[in-house]
């Protein structure tokens, strides 16, 4: 069983599985959008929309990998229980600040990943169009 550590770990295995599942759903949405653009002649500008599910994919996987939920941090709670059904309040102000720093770090990584992914999609589109 995981243990709450401010700025390090605020979710257990059950919540990690939920984050992986959400990341996977977002990955499927990304794949669907990209398939529509490349496979069915969707408008190229729609590749920019892929940034939204790409962000969700990265956010979900990063949160699961880091054992840390950014949403829980913003709510000032944690749940490291086995079944993911025992949310508790973070009462210490220093712990809340540490949690928010980690949350913003995860948001930053997810944003950078989404931007990089969209740029790669546009490069791939340019290469495919040029050939």
GROMACS .gro file of C-alpha atoms in nm:
model
  131
    1UNK     CA    1   0.000   0.000   0.000
    2UNK     CA    2   0.123   0.348  -0.089
    3UNK     CA    3   0.169   0.615   0.173
    4UNK     CA    4   0.081   0.982   0.130
    5UNK     CA    5   0.392   1.194   0.084
    6UNK     CA    6   0.338   1.566   0.015
    7UNK     CA    7   0.445   1.658  -0.337
    8UNK     CA    8   0.548   1.299  -0.408
    9UNK     CA    9   0.259   1.052  -0.374
   10UNK     CA   10  -0.110   1.120  -0.321
   11UNK     CA   11  -0.278   0.820  -0.491
   12UNK     CA   12  -0.261   0.445  -0.450
   13UNK     CA   13  -0.288   0.161  -0.699
   14UNK     CA   14  -0.663   0.188  -0.759
   15UNK     CA   15  -0.639   0.557  -0.844
   16UNK     CA   16  -0.332   0.488  -1.059
   17UNK     CA   17  -0.534   0.237  -1.260
   18UNK     CA   18  -0.802   0.501  -1.312
   19UNK     CA   19  -0.541   0.746  -1.443
   20UNK     CA   20  -0.402   0.484  -1.683
   21UNK     CA   21  -0.756   0.412  -1.805
   22UNK     CA   22  -0.830   0.781  -1.865
   23UNK     CA   23  -0.497   0.823  -2.043
   24UNK     CA   24  -0.578   0.524  -2.262
   25UNK     CA   25  -0.921   0.661  -2.353
   26UNK     CA   26  -0.760   0.990  -2.450
   27UNK     CA   27  -0.501   0.802  -2.658
   28UNK     CA   28  -0.781   0.628  -2.849
   29UNK     CA   29  -0.946   0.966  -2.909
   30UNK     CA   30  -0.615   1.101  -3.040
   31UNK     CA   31  -0.576   0.803  -3.270
   32UNK     CA   32  -0.931   0.849  -3.400
   33UNK     CA   33  -0.873   1.215  -3.479
   34UNK     CA   34  -0.541   1.150  -3.651
   35UNK     CA   35  -0.692   0.860  -3.847
   36UNK     CA   36  -0.973   1.087  -3.965
   37UNK     CA   37  -0.729   1.355  -4.085
   38UNK     CA   38  -0.478   1.122  -4.252
   39UNK     CA   39  -0.703   0.838  -4.358
   40UNK     CA   40  -1.021   1.015  -4.458
   41UNK     CA   41  -0.890   1.350  -4.581
   42UNK     CA   42  -1.003   1.549  -4.281
   43UNK     CA   43  -0.891   1.912  -4.269
   44UNK     CA   44  -0.526   1.955  -4.176
   45UNK     CA   45  -0.611   2.225  -3.920
   46UNK     CA   46  -0.788   1.951  -3.721
   47UNK     CA   47  -0.446   1.815  -3.627
   48UNK     CA   48  -0.422   2.109  -3.387
   49UNK     CA   49  -0.725   1.968  -3.205
   50UNK     CA   50  -0.520   1.657  -3.129
   51UNK     CA   51  -0.349   1.862  -2.859
   52UNK     CA   52  -0.652   1.821  -2.633
   53UNK     CA   53  -0.661   1.441  -2.619
   54UNK     CA   54  -0.279   1.431  -2.631
   55UNK     CA   55  -0.278   1.645  -2.316
   56UNK     CA   56  -0.526   1.405  -2.157
   57UNK     CA   57  -0.315   1.106  -2.255
   58UNK     CA   58   0.002   1.257  -2.110
   59UNK     CA   59  -0.174   1.385  -1.798
   60UNK     CA   60  -0.328   1.046  -1.725
   61UNK     CA   61  -0.013   0.844  -1.780
   62UNK     CA   62   0.210   1.090  -1.594
   63UNK     CA   63  -0.023   1.098  -1.294
   64UNK     CA   64  -0.033   0.719  -1.283
   65UNK     CA   65   0.343   0.691  -1.324
   66UNK     CA   66   0.417   0.953  -1.058
   67UNK     CA   67   0.148   0.818  -0.823
   68UNK     CA   68   0.019   1.171  -0.802
   69UNK     CA   69  -0.316   1.324  -0.900
   70UNK     CA   70  -0.304   1.693  -0.988
   71UNK     CA   71  -0.680   1.724  -0.938
   72UNK     CA   72  -0.657   1.582  -0.588
   73UNK     CA   73  -0.379   1.830  -0.513
   74UNK     CA   74  -0.598   2.124  -0.618
   75UNK     CA   75  -0.879   1.991  -0.398
   76UNK     CA   76  -0.642   1.940  -0.105
   77UNK     CA   77  -0.711   1.567  -0.077
   78UNK     CA   78  -0.533   1.234  -0.120
   79UNK     CA   79  -0.637   0.869  -0.151
   80UNK     CA   80  -0.371   0.605  -0.115
   81UNK     CA   81  -0.615   0.331  -0.017
   82UNK     CA   82  -0.614  -0.007  -0.190
   83UNK     CA   83  -0.963   0.033  -0.335
   84UNK     CA   84  -0.949   0.406  -0.403
   85UNK     CA   85  -1.239   0.482  -0.173
   86UNK     CA   86  -1.080   0.660   0.122
   87UNK     CA   87  -1.019   1.024   0.031
   88UNK     CA   88  -0.869   1.232   0.308
   89UNK     CA   89  -0.801   1.599   0.349
   90UNK     CA   90  -0.451   1.745   0.345
   91UNK     CA   91  -0.460   1.976   0.643
   92UNK     CA   92  -0.099   2.095   0.652
   93UNK     CA   93  -0.045   2.413   0.446
   94UNK     CA   94   0.316   2.325   0.357
   95UNK     CA   95   0.199   1.986   0.229
   96UNK     CA   96  -0.068   2.155   0.015
   97UNK     CA   97   0.193   2.386  -0.137
   98UNK     CA   98   0.420   2.089  -0.213
   99UNK     CA   99   0.127   1.908  -0.372
  100UNK     CA  100   0.042   2.210  -0.591
  101UNK     CA  101   0.403   2.242  -0.707
  102UNK     CA  102   0.394   1.880  -0.818
  103UNK     CA  103   0.055   1.928  -0.984
  104UNK     CA  104   0.181   2.224  -1.189
  105UNK     CA  105   0.490   2.023  -1.283
  106UNK     CA  106   0.271   1.743  -1.418
  107UNK     CA  107   0.051   1.996  -1.603
  108UNK     CA  108   0.365   2.147  -1.756
  109UNK     CA  109   0.497   1.810  -1.871
  110UNK     CA  110   0.159   1.718  -2.019
  111UNK     CA  111   0.134   2.053  -2.199
  112UNK     CA  112   0.485   2.019  -2.343
  113UNK     CA  113   0.405   1.663  -2.455
  114UNK     CA  114   0.084   1.775  -2.626
  115UNK     CA  115   0.256   2.063  -2.805
  116UNK     CA  116   0.540   1.837  -2.919
  117UNK     CA  117   0.290   1.578  -3.038
  118UNK     CA  118   0.093   1.832  -3.242
  119UNK     CA  119   0.413   1.968  -3.396
  120UNK     CA  120   0.518   1.615  -3.491
  121UNK     CA  121   0.178   1.556  -3.651
  122UNK     CA  122   0.214   1.871  -3.863
  123UNK     CA  123   0.567   1.769  -3.967
  124UNK     CA  124   0.444   1.423  -4.063
  125UNK     CA  125   0.160   1.580  -4.260
  126UNK     CA  126   0.404   1.807  -4.444
  127UNK     CA  127   0.628   1.511  -4.527
  128UNK     CA  128   0.335   1.302  -4.649
  129UNK     CA  129   0.199   1.591  -4.857
  130UNK     CA  130   0.539   1.656  -5.013
  131UNK     CA  131   0.575   1.300  -5.139
   0.00000   0.00000   0.00000
